[in-house]
Short mmCIF file of C-alpha atoms in Angstrom, two decimals:
data_model
loop_
_atom_site.label_atom_id
_atom_site.label_comp_id
_atom_site.label_asym_id
_atom_site.label_seq_id
_atom_site.Cartn_x
_atom_site.Cartn_y
_atom_site.Cartn_z
CA UNK Y 1 30.66 4.59 74.33
CA UNK Y 2 33.96 5.99 73.05
CA UNK Y 3 34.98 9.58 73.35
CA UNK Y 4 36.24 11.77 70.54
CA UNK Y 5 39.81 12.58 71.51
CA UNK Y 6 39.59 15.99 69.87
CA UNK Y 7 36.12 16.93 71.12
CA UNK Y 8 34.16 16.65 74.29
CA UNK Y 9 31.13 14.98 72.63
CA UNK Y 10 30.83 11.19 72.21
CA UNK Y 11 31.33 9.47 68.85
CA UNK Y 12 28.30 7.70 67.29
CA UNK Y 13 28.22 3.97 67.72
CA UNK Y 14 29.72 1.91 64.85
CA UNK Y 15 27.13 1.05 62.11
CA UNK Y 16 24.75 3.91 63.02
CA UNK Y 17 24.21 7.27 61.34
CA UNK Y 18 22.31 10.27 62.50
CA UNK Y 19 18.93 11.23 61.05
CA UNK Y 20 20.51 14.31 59.60
CA UNK Y 21 23.05 12.26 57.67
CA UNK Y 22 20.28 10.03 56.28
CA UNK Y 23 18.20 13.00 55.22
CA UNK Y 24 21.23 14.60 53.60
CA UNK Y 25 21.99 11.43 51.63
CA UNK Y 26 18.41 11.06 50.40
CA UNK Y 27 18.19 14.73 49.51
CA UNK Y 28 21.46 14.48 47.60
CA UNK Y 29 20.21 11.54 45.58
CA UNK Y 30 16.92 13.31 44.81
CA UNK Y 31 18.80 16.43 43.85
CA UNK Y 32 21.08 14.52 41.50
CA UNK Y 33 18.08 12.79 39.93
CA UNK Y 34 16.33 16.13 39.47
CA UNK Y 35 19.43 17.62 37.86
CA UNK Y 36 19.74 14.66 35.51
CA UNK Y 37 16.04 14.89 34.64
CA UNK Y 38 16.18 18.64 34.02
CA UNK Y 39 19.37 18.27 32.01
CA UNK Y 40 17.75 15.55 29.91
CA UNK Y 41 14.67 17.69 29.36
CA UNK Y 42 16.83 20.67 28.44
CA UNK Y 43 18.91 18.85 25.85
CA UNK Y 44 15.79 17.23 24.40
CA UNK Y 45 13.65 20.36 24.21
CA UNK Y 46 16.59 22.52 23.22
CA UNK Y 47 17.68 20.02 20.57
CA UNK Y 48 21.17 19.95 22.13
CA UNK Y 49 23.54 16.97 22.14
CA UNK Y 50 22.83 14.25 23.12
CA UNK Y 51 19.10 14.96 23.07
CA UNK Y 52 18.56 14.49 19.31
CA UNK Y 53 20.64 11.33 19.31
CA UNK Y 54 18.65 9.84 22.20
CA UNK Y 55 15.38 10.77 20.53
CA UNK Y 56 16.46 9.22 17.23
CA UNK Y 57 17.49 6.03 18.98
CA UNK Y 58 14.15 5.87 20.79
CA UNK Y 59 12.12 6.54 17.65
CA UNK Y 60 14.16 4.02 15.68
CA UNK Y 61 13.66 1.42 18.36
CA UNK Y 62 9.92 2.05 18.46
CA UNK Y 63 9.73 1.77 14.66
CA UNK Y 64 11.53 -1.56 14.75
CA UNK Y 65 9.27 -2.76 17.56
CA UNK Y 66 6.14 -1.74 15.67
CA UNK Y 67 7.35 -3.42 12.49
CA UNK Y 68 8.18 -6.61 14.37
CA UNK Y 69 4.90 -6.79 16.27
CA UNK Y 70 2.69 -5.90 13.30
CA UNK Y 71 4.13 -8.72 11.21
CA UNK Y 72 3.02 -11.38 13.66
CA UNK Y 73 -0.49 -11.63 12.18
CA UNK Y 74 -1.84 -9.62 9.26
CA UNK Y 75 -5.34 -9.80 10.74
CA UNK Y 76 -4.29 -7.39 13.50
CA UNK Y 77 -3.17 -4.79 10.95
CA UNK Y 78 -5.29 -1.99 9.50
CA UNK Y 79 -5.89 -4.09 6.38
CA UNK Y 80 -8.66 -5.98 8.19
CA UNK Y 81 -11.66 -4.77 10.21
CA UNK Y 82 -14.69 -6.37 11.87
CA UNK Y 83 -17.40 -7.29 9.40
CA UNK Y 84 -20.28 -4.79 9.41
CA UNK Y 85 -22.58 -6.72 7.10
CA UNK Y 86 -22.74 -10.40 6.09
CA UNK Y 87 -23.41 -9.47 2.46
CA UNK Y 88 -20.82 -10.41 -0.16
CA UNK Y 89 -20.44 -9.17 -3.72
CA UNK Y 90 -23.27 -7.02 -5.12
CA UNK Y 91 -25.70 -6.41 -2.25
CA UNK Y 92 -27.71 -3.62 -3.91
CA UNK Y 93 -28.27 -4.42 -7.61
CA UNK Y 94 -28.03 -1.66 -10.20
CA UNK Y 95 -31.20 0.25 -11.03
CA UNK Y 96 -32.24 2.53 -13.88
CA UNK Y 97 -30.68 5.38 -11.89
CA UNK Y 98 -27.25 3.72 -11.77
CA UNK Y 99 -24.40 4.78 -14.03
CA UNK Y 100 -23.51 1.67 -16.03
CA UNK Y 101 -19.95 0.60 -16.54
CA UNK Y 102 -17.23 -1.55 -15.03
CA UNK Y 103 -15.49 -1.04 -11.71
CA UNK Y 104 -11.78 -1.41 -10.98
CA UNK Y 105 -10.87 -1.92 -7.33
CA UNK Y 106 -7.99 -2.99 -5.12
CA UNK Y 107 -8.18 -4.79 -1.80
CA UNK Y 108 -6.14 -5.29 1.35
CA UNK Y 109 -5.91 -9.06 1.48
CA UNK Y 110 -3.38 -9.35 -1.35
CA UNK Y 111 -1.74 -7.27 -4.10
CA UNK Y 112 -4.49 -7.64 -6.70
CA UNK Y 113 -6.73 -5.44 -8.81
CA UNK Y 114 -10.13 -6.61 -10.06
CA UNK Y 115 -12.26 -5.42 -12.94
CA UNK Y 116 -15.91 -6.32 -12.29
CA UNK Y 117 -19.20 -5.70 -14.08
CA UNK Y 118 -22.37 -4.31 -12.51
CA UNK Y 119 -23.35 -7.82 -11.39
CA UNK Y 120 -20.06 -8.23 -9.55
CA UNK Y 121 -18.63 -10.77 -11.98
CA UNK Y 122 -14.87 -10.63 -12.36
CA UNK Y 123 -13.93 -9.64 -15.90
CA UNK Y 124 -10.19 -9.49 -15.31
CA UNK Y 125 -7.69 -9.61 -12.47
CA UNK Y 126 -4.07 -8.66 -12.01
CA UNK Y 127 -1.96 -10.10 -9.17
CA UNK Y 128 1.73 -9.60 -8.47
CA UNK Y 129 3.21 -10.27 -5.01
CA UNK Y 130 5.85 -7.75 -4.05
CA UNK Y 131 8.46 -10.47 -3.51
CA UNK Y 132 8.26 -11.27 -7.23
CA UNK Y 133 8.98 -7.65 -8.15
CA UNK Y 134 11.51 -6.71 -5.52
CA UNK Y 135 15.16 -7.76 -5.55
CA UNK Y 136 18.18 -6.77 -3.46
CA UNK Y 137 19.84 -4.96 -6.37
CA UNK Y 138 16.70 -3.03 -7.32
CA UNK Y 139 17.46 -0.09 -5.05
CA UNK Y 140 14.01 -0.10 -3.50
CA UNK Y 141 12.90 -1.32 -0.08
CA UNK Y 142 15.86 -2.69 1.87
CA UNK Y 143 13.94 -4.93 4.27
CA UNK Y 144 10.37 -5.31 2.98
CA UNK Y 145 7.43 -6.67 4.90
CA UNK Y 146 6.22 -10.22 4.17
CA UNK Y 147 3.97 -10.48 1.12
CA UNK Y 148 0.73 -10.71 3.08
CA UNK Y 149 1.38 -7.20 4.46
CA UNK Y 150 1.93 -5.63 1.02
CA UNK Y 151 -1.02 -4.65 -1.16
CA UNK Y 152 -2.03 -2.46 -4.10
CA UNK Y 153 -3.14 0.91 -2.74
CA UNK Y 154 -4.10 2.44 -6.10
CA UNK Y 155 -4.31 1.22 -9.68
CA UNK Y 156 -4.89 2.50 -13.20
CA UNK Y 157 -5.82 0.31 -16.17
CA UNK Y 158 -4.71 1.31 -19.66
CA UNK Y 159 -6.89 0.64 -22.74
CA UNK Y 160 -4.76 -2.37 -23.75
CA UNK Y 161 -5.06 -4.02 -20.34
CA UNK Y 162 -1.77 -2.90 -18.82
CA UNK Y 163 -2.06 -1.99 -15.14
CA UNK Y 164 -0.15 0.60 -13.12
CA UNK Y 165 -0.25 0.04 -9.36
CA UNK Y 166 1.20 1.41 -6.12
CA UNK Y 167 2.55 -1.00 -3.52
CA UNK Y 168 2.22 -0.18 0.18
CA UNK Y 169 3.64 -2.17 3.10
CA UNK Y 170 1.61 -2.03 6.30
CA UNK Y 171 3.60 -1.71 9.53
CA UNK Y 172 6.65 -0.17 7.87
CA UNK Y 173 8.03 3.38 7.70
CA UNK Y 174 8.22 4.57 4.99
CA UNK Y 175 5.28 2.43 3.91
CA UNK Y 176 5.39 3.41 0.23
CA UNK Y 177 6.91 0.47 -1.66
CA UNK Y 178 7.03 1.78 -5.23
CA UNK Y 179 5.19 1.53 -8.54
CA UNK Y 180 4.87 -1.36 -10.93
CA UNK Y 181 3.45 -1.56 -14.44
CA UNK Y 182 2.05 -4.96 -15.40
CA UNK Y 183 0.76 -6.28 -18.68
CA UNK Y 184 -2.68 -7.87 -18.87
CA UNK Y 185 -1.21 -11.21 -17.76
CA UNK Y 186 0.46 -9.69 -14.67
CA UNK Y 187 3.95 -9.77 -16.16
CA UNK Y 188 6.19 -6.87 -15.12
CA UNK Y 189 6.63 -4.21 -17.81
CA UNK Y 190 8.64 -1.85 -15.60
CA UNK Y 191 9.04 -0.96 -11.95
CA UNK Y 192 9.92 2.25 -10.13
CA UNK Y 193 11.86 1.79 -6.85
CA UNK Y 194 11.08 5.19 -5.30
CA UNK Y 195 8.93 4.96 -2.18
CA UNK Y 196 5.68 5.73 -4.01
CA UNK Y 197 2.58 5.72 -1.83
CA UNK Y 198 -1.14 6.49 -1.87
CA UNK Y 199 -2.13 7.76 -5.31
CA UNK Y 200 -0.71 8.78 -8.66
CA UNK Y 201 -2.20 10.58 -11.65
CA UNK Y 202 -1.70 9.75 -15.33
CA UNK Y 203 -1.70 12.86 -17.51
CA UNK Y 204 -3.10 12.99 -21.06
CA UNK Y 205 0.46 12.85 -22.45
CA UNK Y 206 1.18 9.65 -20.52
CA UNK Y 207 3.39 11.19 -17.85
CA UNK Y 208 2.81 9.90 -14.34
CA UNK Y 209 2.61 12.23 -11.33
CA UNK Y 210 3.13 10.24 -8.15
CA UNK Y 211 3.74 10.81 -4.46
CA UNK Y 212 6.85 9.43 -2.79
CA UNK Y 213 8.18 9.86 0.72
CA UNK Y 214 11.40 9.37 2.63
CA UNK Y 215 13.02 10.14 5.98
CA UNK Y 216 14.51 13.67 6.08
CA UNK Y 217 16.82 14.81 8.88
CA UNK Y 218 17.17 18.58 8.81
CA UNK Y 219 15.71 21.69 10.41
CA UNK Y 220 13.38 23.78 8.26
CA UNK Y 221 13.95 27.50 8.99
CA UNK Y 222 11.00 29.07 10.84
CA UNK Y 223 9.53 25.59 11.37
CA UNK Y 224 11.83 24.30 14.08
CA UNK Y 225 8.78 22.84 15.87
CA UNK Y 226 8.62 20.07 13.28
CA UNK Y 227 10.38 16.89 14.29
CA UNK Y 228 13.72 15.87 12.89
CA UNK Y 229 14.05 13.26 11.51
CA UNK Y 230 10.60 13.20 9.93
CA UNK Y 231 8.72 11.64 7.04
CA UNK Y 232 8.45 14.02 4.08
CA UNK Y 233 6.53 13.83 0.81
CA UNK Y 234 7.74 14.48 -2.72
CA UNK Y 235 6.09 14.95 -6.09
CA UNK Y 236 7.80 12.78 -8.68
CA UNK Y 237 7.15 13.01 -12.42
CA UNK Y 238 7.78 9.84 -14.43
CA UNK Y 239 7.93 9.29 -18.16
CA UNK Y 240 5.47 6.73 -19.56
CA UNK Y 241 8.27 4.13 -19.41
CA UNK Y 242 8.88 4.78 -15.69
CA UNK Y 243 11.98 6.96 -16.02
CA UNK Y 244 12.16 9.63 -13.31
CA UNK Y 245 12.05 13.11 -14.85
CA UNK Y 246 11.56 15.43 -11.89
CA UNK Y 247 11.35 15.38 -8.09
CA UNK Y 248 10.02 18.17 -5.87
CA UNK Y 249 10.18 18.25 -2.07
CA UNK Y 250 6.73 19.37 -0.92
CA UNK Y 251 7.30 20.60 2.64
CA UNK Y 252 9.80 23.36 1.73
CA UNK Y 253 7.53 24.32 -1.17
CA UNK Y 254 4.65 24.85 1.25
CA UNK Y 255 6.93 26.64 3.72
CA UNK Y 256 8.06 29.06 1.00
CA UNK Y 257 4.52 29.89 -0.09
CA UNK Y 258 2.13 32.50 1.28
CA UNK Y 259 0.10 29.60 2.65
CA UNK Y 260 2.87 28.56 5.05
CA UNK Y 261 0.61 29.28 8.04
CA UNK Y 262 -1.16 25.98 7.35
CA UNK Y 263 1.95 24.20 8.63
CA UNK Y 264 1.69 25.93 12.01
CA UNK Y 265 -1.69 24.27 12.55
CA UNK Y 266 -0.27 20.75 12.26
CA UNK Y 267 -1.28 18.64 15.26
CA UNK Y 268 1.35 17.76 17.82
CA UNK Y 269 1.08 14.04 17.07
CA UNK Y 270 1.79 14.70 13.37
CA UNK Y 271 5.00 16.71 13.68
CA UNK Y 272 6.94 13.71 12.39
CA UNK Y 273 4.76 13.52 9.25
CA UNK Y 274 3.52 17.11 8.92
CA UNK Y 275 1.83 16.91 5.52
CA UNK Y 276 0.95 13.26 4.93
CA UNK Y 277 0.08 13.82 1.27
CA UNK Y 278 -2.54 11.31 0.19
CA UNK Y 279 -3.76 12.50 -3.21
CA UNK Y 280 -2.19 13.96 -6.33
CA UNK Y 281 -4.35 14.98 -9.30
CA UNK Y 282 -3.40 16.38 -12.70
CA UNK Y 283 -5.66 19.37 -13.43
CA UNK Y 284 -7.22 19.24 -16.89
CA UNK Y 285 -8.23 22.17 -19.08
CA UNK Y 286 -11.92 21.54 -18.33
CA UNK Y 287 -11.29 21.63 -14.58
CA UNK Y 288 -9.09 24.72 -14.73
CA UNK Y 289 -11.70 26.63 -16.76
CA UNK Y 290 -13.85 27.17 -13.66
CA UNK Y 291 -11.11 27.24 -11.05
CA UNK Y 292 -9.34 30.64 -11.05
CA UNK Y 293 -6.31 29.48 -9.03
CA UNK Y 294 -5.04 26.86 -11.47
CA UNK Y 295 -4.24 26.20 -15.10
CA UNK Y 296 -4.02 23.01 -17.11
CA UNK Y 297 -1.07 20.92 -15.98
CA UNK Y 298 -1.06 22.13 -12.38
CA UNK Y 299 -1.29 19.53 -9.61
CA UNK Y 300 -3.88 19.32 -6.83
CA UNK Y 301 -2.71 17.78 -3.53
CA UNK Y 302 -4.51 16.60 -0.41
CA UNK Y 303 -2.58 16.87 2.87
CA UNK Y 304 -4.23 14.83 5.61
CA UNK Y 305 -2.29 16.01 8.67
CA UNK Y 306 -2.53 19.65 7.61
CA UNK Y 307 -6.25 19.16 6.85
CA UNK Y 308 -5.57 21.10 3.68
CA UNK Y 309 -5.51 21.00 -0.10
CA UNK Y 310 -3.07 22.83 -2.35
CA UNK Y 311 -2.29 23.54 -6.00
CA UNK Y 312 1.27 23.53 -7.36
CA UNK Y 313 2.81 24.38 -10.71
CA UNK Y 314 5.10 21.37 -11.25
CA UNK Y 315 7.25 23.29 -13.71
CA UNK Y 316 8.31 25.82 -11.05
CA UNK Y 317 7.52 24.00 -7.82
CA UNK Y 318 5.51 27.01 -6.61
CA UNK Y 319 2.41 26.52 -4.47
CA UNK Y 320 0.00 29.21 -5.66
CA UNK Y 321 -3.17 28.20 -3.83
CA UNK Y 322 -4.03 26.29 -0.66
CA UNK Y 323 -6.85 26.17 1.84
CA UNK Y 324 -8.35 24.36 4.78
CA UNK Y 325 -12.06 23.66 5.04
CA UNK Y 326 -14.92 22.01 6.93
CA UNK Y 327 -13.26 18.59 6.87
CA UNK Y 328 -10.85 16.62 9.03
CA UNK Y 329 -8.26 14.04 7.97
CA UNK Y 330 -9.59 14.06 4.40
CA UNK Y 331 -8.62 11.83 1.46
CA UNK Y 332 -8.81 11.90 -2.33
CA UNK Y 333 -9.45 15.57 -3.13
CA UNK Y 334 -10.84 15.93 -6.68
CA UNK Y 335 -11.39 19.06 -8.74
CA UNK Y 336 -14.68 18.90 -10.65
CA UNK Y 337 -15.40 20.53 -13.99
CA UNK Y 338 -17.67 23.04 -12.22
CA UNK Y 339 -14.70 24.27 -10.18
CA UNK Y 340 -15.81 22.63 -6.94
CA UNK Y 341 -13.79 20.33 -4.70
CA UNK Y 342 -15.01 16.79 -4.00
CA UNK Y 343 -13.33 14.84 -1.20
CA UNK Y 344 -13.78 12.12 1.40
CA UNK Y 345 -14.05 13.72 4.85
CA UNK Y 346 -12.97 10.93 7.18
CA UNK Y 347 -13.55 12.47 10.60
CA UNK Y 348 -15.72 15.61 10.62
CA UNK Y 349 -19.25 14.17 10.50
CA UNK Y 350 -20.15 14.74 14.13
CA UNK Y 351 -23.93 14.77 13.73
CA UNK Y 352 -26.28 11.91 14.55
CA UNK Y 353 -25.61 8.19 14.21
CA UNK Y 354 -24.62 8.11 10.56
CA UNK Y 355 -20.91 7.42 11.08
CA UNK Y 356 -17.92 9.73 11.39
CA UNK Y 357 -17.36 10.17 7.66
CA UNK Y 358 -18.97 11.95 4.74
CA UNK Y 359 -18.28 12.92 1.15
CA UNK Y 360 -18.29 16.68 0.57
CA UNK Y 361 -18.64 18.89 -2.48
CA UNK Y 362 -17.34 22.33 -1.55
CA UNK Y 363 -17.34 25.60 -3.50
CA UNK Y 364 -13.77 26.88 -2.95
CA UNK Y 365 -14.82 30.46 -3.70
CA UNK Y 366 -17.18 30.56 -0.71
CA UNK Y 367 -16.13 27.39 1.17
CA UNK Y 368 -19.82 26.49 1.32
CA UNK Y 369 -20.82 22.82 1.33
CA UNK Y 370 -23.02 22.48 -1.75
CA UNK Y 371 -23.57 18.71 -1.48
CA UNK Y 372 -22.76 15.91 0.91
CA UNK Y 373 -23.41 12.26 1.53
CA UNK Y 374 -23.05 11.27 5.17
CA UNK Y 375 -24.69 7.87 5.30
CA UNK Y 376 -27.84 7.04 7.23
CA UNK Y 377 -28.63 5.41 10.55
CA UNK Y 378 -29.28 2.10 8.78
CA UNK Y 379 -26.30 2.49 6.42
CA UNK Y 380 -23.69 4.61 8.26
CA UNK Y 381 -20.59 5.83 6.45
CA UNK Y 382 -17.43 5.48 8.48
CA UNK Y 383 -13.82 5.00 7.50
CA UNK Y 384 -11.18 6.57 9.69
CA UNK Y 385 -8.43 6.04 7.12
CA UNK Y 386 -8.10 5.71 3.34
CA UNK Y 387 -11.30 5.93 1.21
CA UNK Y 388 -12.15 7.85 -1.95
CA UNK Y 389 -14.95 8.98 -4.21
CA UNK Y 390 -15.66 9.69 -7.89
CA UNK Y 391 -18.28 11.91 -9.50
CA UNK Y 392 -19.93 10.15 -12.46
CA UNK Y 393 -21.25 11.60 -15.71
CA UNK Y 394 -24.90 11.24 -14.64
CA UNK Y 395 -24.29 13.14 -11.39
CA UNK Y 396 -24.07 10.08 -9.17
CA UNK Y 397 -21.08 9.51 -6.90
CA UNK Y 398 -19.16 6.26 -6.39
CA UNK Y 399 -17.79 6.04 -2.84
CA UNK Y 400 -15.19 3.67 -1.43
CA UNK Y 401 -15.69 3.10 2.30
CA UNK Y 402 -12.36 1.39 2.85
CA UNK Y 403 -12.65 0.23 6.44
CA UNK Y 404 -16.07 -1.25 5.73
CA UNK Y 405 -14.84 -3.13 2.66
CA UNK Y 406 -17.62 -1.46 0.67
CA UNK Y 407 -18.14 0.35 -2.64
CA UNK Y 408 -21.43 2.19 -3.16
CA UNK Y 409 -23.02 4.41 -5.78
CA UNK Y 410 -25.37 7.14 -4.57
CA UNK Y 411 -27.60 9.61 -6.40
CA UNK Y 412 -27.53 13.37 -5.71
CA UNK Y 413 -30.48 12.73 -3.38
CA UNK Y 414 -28.46 10.17 -1.40
CA UNK Y 415 -30.19 7.01 -2.64
CA UNK Y 416 -27.93 3.95 -2.83
CA UNK Y 417 -28.39 2.57 -6.35
CA UNK Y 418 -25.54 0.03 -6.33
CA UNK Y 419 -23.48 -1.53 -3.57
CA UNK Y 420 -20.64 -4.04 -3.53
CA UNK Y 421 -19.10 -5.69 -0.47
CA UNK Y 422 -15.66 -7.26 -0.55
CA UNK Y 423 -16.54 -10.98 -0.68
CA UNK Y 424 -13.47 -12.11 1.26
CA UNK Y 425 -13.79 -12.97 4.96
CA UNK Y 426 -11.62 -14.45 7.71
CA UNK Y 427 -12.19 -15.50 11.31
CA UNK Y 428 -10.03 -13.95 14.02
CA UNK Y 429 -10.44 -13.98 17.80
CA UNK Y 430 -13.99 -15.22 17.56
CA UNK Y 431 -15.25 -12.65 15.08
CA UNK Y 432 -15.59 -12.40 11.31
CA UNK Y 433 -13.35 -9.79 9.73
CA UNK Y 434 -13.24 -8.27 6.26
CA UNK Y 435 -10.31 -6.84 4.27
CA UNK Y 436 -10.43 -3.22 3.19
CA UNK Y 437 -11.29 -2.04 -0.28
CA UNK Y 438 -8.27 0.19 -0.78
CA UNK Y 439 -9.55 2.10 -3.80
CA UNK Y 440 -12.16 1.89 -6.58
CA UNK Y 441 -13.09 3.62 -9.84
CA UNK Y 442 -16.00 3.27 -12.27
CA UNK Y 443 -14.86 3.08 -15.90
CA UNK Y 444 -16.53 3.40 -19.28
CA UNK Y 445 -16.20 0.01 -21.02
CA UNK Y 446 -15.74 1.80 -24.35
CA UNK Y 447 -12.30 2.98 -23.16
CA UNK Y 448 -10.99 -0.58 -22.75
CA UNK Y 449 -10.00 -3.43 -25.03
CA UNK Y 450 -13.21 -5.49 -25.49
CA UNK Y 451 -11.33 -8.69 -24.70
CA UNK Y 452 -10.95 -7.44 -21.12
CA UNK Y 453 -14.73 -7.32 -20.72
CA UNK Y 454 -15.61 -10.97 -21.25
CA UNK Y 455 -16.72 -12.54 -17.94
CA UNK Y 456 -14.24 -15.19 -16.90
CA UNK Y 457 -16.69 -17.87 -15.84
CA UNK Y 458 -14.18 -19.68 -13.70
CA UNK Y 459 -13.35 -16.54 -11.76
CA UNK Y 460 -16.92 -15.34 -11.54
CA UNK Y 461 -18.52 -18.56 -10.37
CA UNK Y 462 -16.02 -19.97 -7.90
CA UNK Y 463 -15.69 -19.20 -4.23
CA UNK Y 464 -13.04 -16.71 -3.20
CA UNK Y 465 -11.54 -17.30 0.22
CA UNK Y 466 -8.76 -15.59 2.10
CA UNK Y 467 -5.53 -17.54 1.66
CA UNK Y 468 -3.70 -16.29 4.72
CA UNK Y 469 -2.69 -18.36 7.73
CA UNK Y 470 -4.82 -21.51 7.80
CA UNK Y 471 -5.39 -21.23 11.54
CA UNK Y 472 -7.16 -17.93 11.03
CA UNK Y 473 -9.51 -19.05 8.28
CA UNK Y 474 -11.73 -22.02 9.03
CA UNK Y 475 -13.47 -23.57 6.05
CA UNK Y 476 -16.88 -22.30 7.10
CA UNK Y 477 -15.74 -18.67 6.84
CA UNK Y 478 -15.49 -18.51 3.05
CA UNK Y 479 -16.49 -15.77 0.66
CA UNK Y 480 -19.19 -16.06 -1.93
CA UNK Y 481 -18.75 -15.68 -5.65
CA UNK Y 482 -18.93 -12.48 -7.63
CA UNK Y 483 -22.45 -13.12 -8.81
CA UNK Y 484 -25.98 -11.79 -8.21
CA UNK Y 485 -26.95 -15.17 -6.80
CA UNK Y 486 -24.37 -14.87 -4.06
CA UNK Y 487 -25.83 -11.60 -2.86
CA UNK Y 488 -29.36 -12.98 -2.89
CA UNK Y 489 -28.26 -16.02 -0.95
CA UNK Y 490 -27.25 -13.79 1.95
CA UNK Y 491 -30.93 -13.23 2.72
CA UNK Y 492 -30.94 -16.68 4.33
CA UNK Y 493 -28.43 -18.57 6.43
CA UNK Y 494 -25.16 -19.41 4.74
CA UNK Y 495 -24.62 -23.14 4.36
CA UNK Y 496 -21.02 -24.28 3.86
CA UNK Y 497 -20.66 -26.33 0.72
CA UNK Y 498 -23.58 -24.67 -1.07
CA UNK Y 499 -22.04 -21.49 -2.41
CA UNK Y 500 -24.42 -20.22 -5.11
CA UNK Y 501 -23.16 -20.44 -8.66
CA UNK Y 502 -20.63 -23.19 -8.05
CA UNK Y 503 -20.60 -26.98 -8.06
CA UNK Y 504 -17.78 -27.16 -5.54
CA UNK Y 505 -17.60 -26.78 -1.77
CA UNK Y 506 -17.31 -23.26 -0.36
CA UNK Y 507 -13.66 -22.39 0.06
CA UNK Y 508 -12.56 -25.03 -2.44
CA UNK Y 509 -10.60 -22.73 -4.70
CA UNK Y 510 -9.41 -19.15 -4.56
CA UNK Y 511 -10.42 -17.74 -7.92
CA UNK Y 512 -8.16 -14.77 -7.25
CA UNK Y 513 -5.09 -16.85 -7.94
CA UNK Y 514 -6.04 -18.51 -11.21
CA UNK Y 515 -3.54 -18.13 -14.06
CA UNK Y 516 -5.02 -16.14 -16.92
CA UNK Y 517 -4.41 -19.01 -19.33
CA UNK Y 518 -6.67 -21.32 -17.32
CA UNK Y 519 -9.64 -18.97 -17.26
CA UNK Y 520 -11.93 -21.30 -19.19
CA UNK Y 521 -10.29 -24.66 -18.50
CA UNK Y 522 -12.24 -27.41 -16.71
CA UNK Y 523 -11.57 -27.95 -13.02
CA UNK Y 524 -9.20 -30.69 -11.98
CA UNK Y 525 -8.42 -32.37 -8.68
CA UNK Y 526 -5.14 -30.46 -8.68
CA UNK Y 527 -7.08 -27.18 -8.88
CA UNK Y 528 -9.14 -28.11 -5.85
CA UNK Y 529 -6.09 -29.21 -3.90
CA UNK Y 530 -4.27 -25.96 -4.71
CA UNK Y 531 -6.68 -23.99 -2.57
CA UNK Y 532 -5.27 -25.63 0.54
CA UNK Y 533 -1.64 -24.82 -0.18
CA UNK Y 534 -0.03 -21.75 1.41
CA UNK Y 535 -0.43 -18.40 -0.32
CA UNK Y 536 3.23 -18.16 -1.32
CA UNK Y 537 3.16 -21.57 -3.02
CA UNK Y 538 0.06 -20.72 -5.05
CA UNK Y 539 1.33 -17.40 -6.35
CA UNK Y 540 4.58 -18.93 -7.57
CA UNK Y 541 2.58 -21.12 -9.92
CA UNK Y 542 0.41 -18.32 -11.30
CA UNK Y 543 3.20 -16.29 -12.85
#
């Protein structure tokens, strides 16, 4: 042992440290880590540099990760769900209590809209993949999702057969991909590159009121709790030819109104998308007559994350009425001619075994529920996202249960008097899955060109099968035709190769992709072979 020349105590041996030195070193490291942690928390919570920059980088990275992982297989996206029923096409035929007409619907397995009769026969179809509308110089989506992730969320058919539709891209943010107007043969009439999403409303004068959204990076005074950047919604007014006439930012409009308190109730997980507008409706004179808070030309909105509905004057941008009610995460708020609200309540049906969802008719003067349909134990109603409803002239209600791939018509007493199941199926991870029905509407045939209403035998009688990745869709998991026979056949076991109403093997041809000019042409070997080509190859030949 050596001695310290300056002290009388011995020096520690070389390579050894005292316990006190070790404790001091560990404590110092822990203290530094705590200081770094507290400093990081302070700059993040206090929105002080570099907190916002770190948060933006993290959120951007997570968005890119989500987009990359969700594009690996469309069957893992929220466009497909486990099959709840083996039925395909019309599963409950129309009765004398049904409201006759034709039904327009859109689906999640491809960007198509279908006009069907009460027997489920396809009268007309429109199909336009987003890649055939989008171009780099368009000014729209910079890096769009692959075609199989882009679908028509909402559609409107004009009397002459033109179709207006909203594109949405699953797994992307913003997910609104714009509007397109097609002629009856699916040729593009015009396109709007704004990030239109969910629904739009066509006014009597032809103007189009649509929702768009975009990323906004600012701090809203008195609402600093909202995230920045965040996804914000806008009301956009378009001329009949697609020219943008007006654009109103909705969040500041709500914040400036006397109903601003609704924003303080936004859930913590929704601070980055505080409104999530999902419906926009032009208020007619008949509707305004019994609704004291609106006049003709005002706009009714549904805000999912705020669990609220609101009315705005689009000429001034003022919100002059808003409320919350006995619903949760609602969609598709309608104003009825009697002054009541009708909406799809996605989450607030907590009673019994009838599913989490219900359709509500609410008197806004008293907020009393005056009518509801909540499904039954045997036929539960459950769709956590999307979905809509429509009150018919005879008092019945058409309901779109999106996640279930189902459209149903119910009487005021709750009797199902018509039901249609999306006939498309796929196999994934050992189970049968079904694409959503994104939206549906019953129409009066008298409002449409009669040439749109002639059943296209080739479309109505042939098997429709999902045309996604071949590995996910074995031949035996094919959809049945849009015909009454196909629904009846579901009472017994399905036999591949014996699809009712067709002389060809199940899965032989996707009737969804037939060119309009071949609607009544005889089948050829080339037609049959086309069903086995990739989706992208088929759609190139149909336009």
